[in-house]
Amino acid sequence: MKGLSPYPCPRRCRISSPRVLGIGASVLPGEYRVYARFHAFIDILTEAGIVGITDQADQAGPSTIILSPDLPSDLVSTVQSVSITETALSLDSLVLPIEGAQRYRETLQLPELSMPIDLQPALMLFQKILLSEAPEKSMAVVLDHSRISAFSGNFDRIMLQHFLDGAEACWREEYGQAVASLLGSGYGLTPSGDDFLCGVLFGMHFANATNRKVCPIHQLSTHLRAALPTCSVFSRTFLDHAIAGRWPLALRDAAEAILSVDTTTPDGQTRLETLFRRVLAHGSTSGSDLASGFILTAGRYSRFSPSFVSWHKERNNGA
Amino acid sequence: MVLKGFVKKGEYFDSVSLMIVSKEVNALPGIADSAIVMGTAQNKEIVRGANLYIPELFDQADDTDLLLALKADSDKVVEETLVKIDDLFKALRNKKDEGGSNFSPKSLEGAVEALPGANISLISVAGRYAGREAMRALKQGLHVMMFSDNVSIEDEIKLKRFAHDKGLLVMGPDCGTAVINGVPLAFANVLSKGDCGIVAASGTGLQEVMTIISNEGAGISQAIGTGGRDVKEAIGGIMFIDAMRALAADPATKVIVLVSKPPHESVLRKIADEIKTIKKPVVGIFIGGDPKILEAAGAIAGSTLEETAVIAAALSKGASVDDCKKKIADRKAGIIEQAKALTPKCRGKYLRGLFSGGTLCDETQLICKDMIGYINSNAPLNPEYRLKDSWKSVGHTIIDLGEDEFTVGRPHPMIDFSLRNKKITDEAADKDVAILLLDLVLGYGSHMDPLSEFVPAFTEAKKIAPELLIICSITGTDGDPQNRSRIKAGLERAGAIMMPSNAAASELAGNIIRILEGK
């Protein structure tokens, strides 16, 4: 039938012969060694830091290479040597041209605003989606006290204390304390605290651009820079980019949409929801931790009160 | 209390995996506390703070190593837990590996990018989100099948008008069945490929017709569901008409089959006008509707779903429609003889039907109406015969167990037989019940092993009431995962009288009751 042409396998697909769809602007030419292999993700390393190769376009960022459409699982498990030149990405004997691939813009370029904008509807929507989707022991706990019950053992409770103390320190602009509590705290490979701090930093950049606040970005950056040598190589790369104002594509797109999309229309809400979910799709808890830091901070410097405020008051009152 | 731990050098796990394992471990008996984290400096401090730190092990670990510490009642608990942890990590790895071999996009856009040749999207999300997702798919140039229900009529109109303007199809909302280019979607059967194209605003009606066509030796080119509301006045049959046009233009379709409950009068006029423009043979059934309108438009009207399917198959094979109708008439005469033979052996006086397919339930009521009058039901043909309590049968009763009142909080009766099985034994215990009439729908989405459900229930019913007649029909094919012939043989062994179609089963049941009532 016209328009319903036969397709051999509509439910499941494996597509071979990947091509380079996009490449982060901070990815430098050189010989890399394979550092880690994950599901649909290879991390490669040089002295400059980690570069991720993935087929998940949502993960685009300053140091990611996005392949399309599918990163073959056998390649993930077997590739040994990776080199990048100005024109090609070589994965063992597989040479993929870079020419024509998109170079991701990394810096936040927010529209000029003639007057302060009401961020409340968009941030509220972001917070709602975050709290409905975030893994239970992520840093979303700082925005939702009902999540505390997930931290059940003694070890978990001490971890939780670090999360809460760190978030509170961010709120009070005590960034030395925030970094001390959060950096390196968390369960996974990129600890939740690191992702949260990156979100806080991004929230400050966003707040500066939107409501003409002067957030103490340099204070947090200074503390973070001093502590970078203690971080894992993953976090170090990620935070290094954040301090330099280079962000994952999903985060930038979401922030730019908050300022340009009409939240009163269904289409606008759909657009925002899609972009917010892309942020949350980063890593396993990274996106949620990042979003928690961003929402807390963007709210801190705007008229939006994240739910952190109400429940934290309860906590401080001994509830 | 014992504290033990180990370090897995260079083992990377994402945080969700570690949290899952950690949660499982903390819930194990005998475990007082545990820490399963990457060995960052800060995490080591937290482990120390929780009194779980083991210096001789953890001092040398770094942020690329996995630390594991357990505080437990005994060494034995620790050993058992370590085995359990290994198993959990292996299971998580295997799960990821499985995921790695099949691409699973996280968004519609990602799926479109990954599968550039795709041209249809199946939407199965909560109703309030379904309209939005369907519109996104349409904007990507995809045809849409909406399995979701609870979509507002306003959204349905908007989607279908948009799709119509773009030359796309919207099948649904609440479209449970379609077969596109031989690919069964949602509740659908494995069919022979052929040249009969079907447009249907009825899910089980479509399944009954397409499986009979296939079983008759013909085959299906396309089976397009539109959702039941499409033929209502508000929607105006937008997709029903568009699907007819698509089949008319489809070189692989030689015979067009229309299946629906009676459309709104204004929609029926549009369909009739469209039939007049089609140069291919059209066979149709609007269950309970007036066949004259179809015939006046040049279509062949079937009186039952089975007759419609058999005529379509005959047309497909180049056989004579008159011969086909004669064959059906002969079969009907044979059913009357079968009824006469069975009647003296049965007890009681009432017919009780327990259906999983809504359209099949309607068809049975229509067929029986001409023999024994209107029947009490939770979905009656005549509103006066609506049961006051759907859970309590009165006189002749036919229940559609797929109605909302029975499916809130439980799966559809095509999947979950528990309610129907309970009612089978309840009805058997009623001495006034002469016949139990049942449908059984096979195919993808339906219960994979219906014999394991029906055979014990039939056996129990027969134990309670040996003279009870259990009459059953199967909607399905031998190609279905359940295999129609195997199921038929199994149910016959359990004492059921198996009929080739819902219409035939209804005719047999209706005739027996008619004879019992002396009509």
Coordinates of C-alpha atoms in Angstrom, one line a residue, chain B residues 292-479:
Chain B
K292 CA -29.8 -2.7 2.3
I293 CA -27.7 0.5 2.4
L294 CA -24.6 -1.4 1.7
E295 CA -26.2 -3.4 -1.1
A296 CA -27.7 -0.3 -2.7
A297 CA -24.2 1.2 -2.8
G298 CA -23.0 -1.9 -4.7
A299 CA -21.4 -3.8 -1.9
I300 CA -22.2 -7.4 -0.8
A301 CA -23.6 -7.4 2.7
G302 CA -22.8 -10.3 5.1
S303 CA -25.3 -11.2 7.7
T304 CA -22.6 -12.4 10.2
L305 CA -18.9 -11.9 10.6
E306 CA -18.3 -15.4 9.4
E307 CA -20.5 -15.0 6.3
T308 CA -18.7 -11.7 5.5
A309 CA -15.3 -13.4 5.8
V310 CA -16.3 -16.5 3.8
I311 CA -17.7 -14.3 0.9
A312 CA -14.5 -12.2 0.9
A313 CA -12.4 -15.4 0.8
A314 CA -14.5 -16.7 -2.1
L315 CA -14.1 -13.5 -4.0
S316 CA -10.4 -13.6 -3.4
K317 CA -10.2 -17.1 -4.8
G318 CA -12.4 -16.4 -7.7
A319 CA -15.2 -18.6 -6.5
S320 CA -18.9 -18.0 -6.9
V321 CA -20.5 -15.9 -4.2
D322 CA -23.8 -17.8 -4.8
D323 CA -22.1 -21.1 -4.2
C324 CA -20.6 -19.6 -1.1
K325 CA -24.0 -18.5 0.2
K326 CA -25.5 -21.9 -0.5
K327 CA -22.7 -23.5 1.5
I328 CA -23.4 -21.3 4.5
A329 CA -27.2 -22.0 4.2
D330 CA -26.4 -25.7 4.1
R331 CA -24.2 -25.3 7.2
K332 CA -27.1 -23.5 9.0
A333 CA -29.4 -26.4 8.2
G334 CA -26.8 -28.8 9.6
I335 CA -26.6 -26.7 12.8
I336 CA -30.4 -27.0 13.2
E337 CA -30.1 -30.8 13.0
Q338 CA -27.2 -30.7 15.5
A339 CA -29.4 -28.7 17.9
K340 CA -32.2 -31.2 17.6
A341 CA -29.8 -34.0 18.5
L342 CA -28.4 -32.2 21.5
T343 CA -31.5 -30.7 23.0
P344 CA -32.9 -34.0 24.6
K345 CA -29.6 -34.5 26.4
C346 CA -29.4 -31.2 28.1
R347 CA -30.8 -29.9 31.4
G348 CA -32.2 -26.5 32.3
K349 CA -33.6 -23.8 30.1
Y350 CA -31.3 -20.8 30.1
L351 CA -28.5 -19.6 27.8
R352 CA -25.6 -18.0 29.6
G353 CA -22.9 -16.4 27.5
L354 CA -19.5 -15.3 28.8
F355 CA -17.6 -13.3 26.3
S356 CA -14.2 -11.6 26.1
G357 CA -14.9 -10.0 22.7
G358 CA -17.4 -7.1 22.7
T359 CA -18.3 -7.4 19.0
L360 CA -18.7 -11.2 19.4
C361 CA -21.0 -10.6 22.3
D362 CA -23.1 -8.2 20.1
E363 CA -23.2 -10.6 17.2
T364 CA -24.4 -13.4 19.5
Q365 CA -27.3 -11.3 20.8
L366 CA -28.3 -10.4 17.2
I367 CA -28.3 -13.9 16.0
C368 CA -30.2 -15.2 19.1
K369 CA -32.7 -12.3 18.9
D370 CA -34.3 -13.8 15.8
M371 CA -34.7 -17.1 17.6
I372 CA -35.4 -16.4 21.2
G373 CA -35.8 -12.6 21.4
Y374 CA -33.7 -10.0 23.2
I375 CA -31.3 -11.3 25.8
N376 CA -30.3 -9.7 29.2
S377 CA -26.8 -8.3 29.1
N378 CA -24.5 -5.7 30.6
A379 CA -24.1 -4.5 26.9
P380 CA -27.6 -5.2 25.6
L381 CA -28.9 -4.5 22.1
N382 CA -32.1 -3.2 23.7
P383 CA -31.5 -0.9 26.7
E384 CA -34.6 -2.4 28.4
Y385 CA -32.6 -5.6 28.8
R386 CA -29.7 -4.1 30.6
L387 CA -28.9 -6.1 33.7
K388 CA -29.4 -4.3 37.0
D389 CA -26.4 -6.1 38.4
S390 CA -23.8 -7.2 35.8
W391 CA -22.5 -9.8 38.3
K392 CA -25.9 -11.6 38.5
S393 CA -27.4 -13.5 35.6
V394 CA -31.1 -13.3 35.0
G395 CA -32.9 -15.6 32.6
H396 CA -31.0 -15.7 29.3
T397 CA -27.9 -13.6 29.9
I398 CA -24.9 -12.7 27.9
I399 CA -22.1 -10.9 29.5
D400 CA -19.3 -8.9 27.9
L401 CA -16.4 -9.4 30.4
G402 CA -14.3 -6.9 28.5
E403 CA -16.5 -4.0 29.7
D404 CA -15.0 -1.5 32.0
E405 CA -16.9 -2.7 35.1
F406 CA -15.0 -6.0 34.9
T407 CA -11.6 -4.8 33.8
V408 CA -11.0 -2.0 36.4
G409 CA -8.0 -3.2 38.3
R410 CA -7.6 -6.5 36.4
P411 CA -6.3 -7.4 33.0
H412 CA -8.6 -7.9 30.0
P413 CA -10.4 -11.3 30.0
M414 CA -8.4 -12.3 26.8
I415 CA -5.4 -12.4 29.1
D416 CA -6.8 -13.1 32.6
F417 CA -9.3 -15.9 32.7
S418 CA -9.8 -16.0 36.4
L419 CA -13.1 -14.1 36.5
R420 CA -14.6 -16.0 33.5
N421 CA -13.5 -19.3 35.1
K422 CA -15.2 -18.4 38.3
K423 CA -18.4 -17.5 36.4
I424 CA -18.3 -20.8 34.5
T425 CA -18.5 -22.8 37.7
D426 CA -21.1 -20.4 39.2
E427 CA -23.3 -20.8 36.1
A428 CA -22.8 -24.6 36.2
A429 CA -24.1 -24.7 39.7
D430 CA -27.4 -23.0 38.6
K431 CA -29.7 -25.9 37.7
D432 CA -31.7 -23.7 35.3
V433 CA -28.7 -23.2 33.0
A434 CA -28.7 -25.3 29.9
I435 CA -25.9 -23.8 27.8
L436 CA -22.7 -22.0 28.5
L437 CA -21.6 -20.1 25.4
L438 CA -18.0 -18.9 25.2
D439 CA -15.6 -17.2 22.8
L440 CA -11.9 -17.7 22.9
V441 CA -9.6 -15.2 21.1
L442 CA -6.1 -16.4 20.2
G443 CA -3.1 -14.5 18.8
Y444 CA -0.5 -12.1 20.0
G445 CA -1.5 -10.3 23.2
S446 CA -4.0 -13.0 24.3
H447 CA -3.3 -15.7 26.9
M448 CA -0.5 -17.9 25.6
D449 CA -1.9 -21.1 27.2
P450 CA -5.7 -21.0 27.3
L451 CA -6.0 -24.7 27.8
S452 CA -4.4 -24.4 31.2
E453 CA -7.2 -22.1 32.1
F454 CA -10.3 -23.5 30.4
V455 CA -9.7 -27.2 30.8
P456 CA -9.8 -27.2 34.6
A457 CA -12.8 -24.8 34.6
F458 CA -14.7 -27.0 32.0
T459 CA -13.8 -30.1 33.9
E460 CA -15.1 -28.6 37.2
A461 CA -18.3 -27.4 35.4
K462 CA -18.9 -30.8 33.9
K463 CA -18.4 -32.4 37.3
I464 CA -21.0 -30.1 38.8
A465 CA -23.4 -30.5 35.9
P466 CA -22.6 -33.3 33.4
E467 CA -25.6 -32.4 31.2
L468 CA -24.5 -28.8 30.8
L469 CA -23.7 -27.9 27.2
I470 CA -20.5 -25.9 26.8
I471 CA -20.4 -24.4 23.3
C472 CA -17.3 -22.6 22.3
S473 CA -15.8 -20.9 19.2
I474 CA -12.2 -19.9 18.6
T475 CA -11.0 -16.8 16.9
G476 CA -7.6 -17.7 15.7
T477 CA -5.4 -19.6 13.2
D478 CA -3.0 -22.5 13.3
G479 CA -0.2 -20.0 12.8

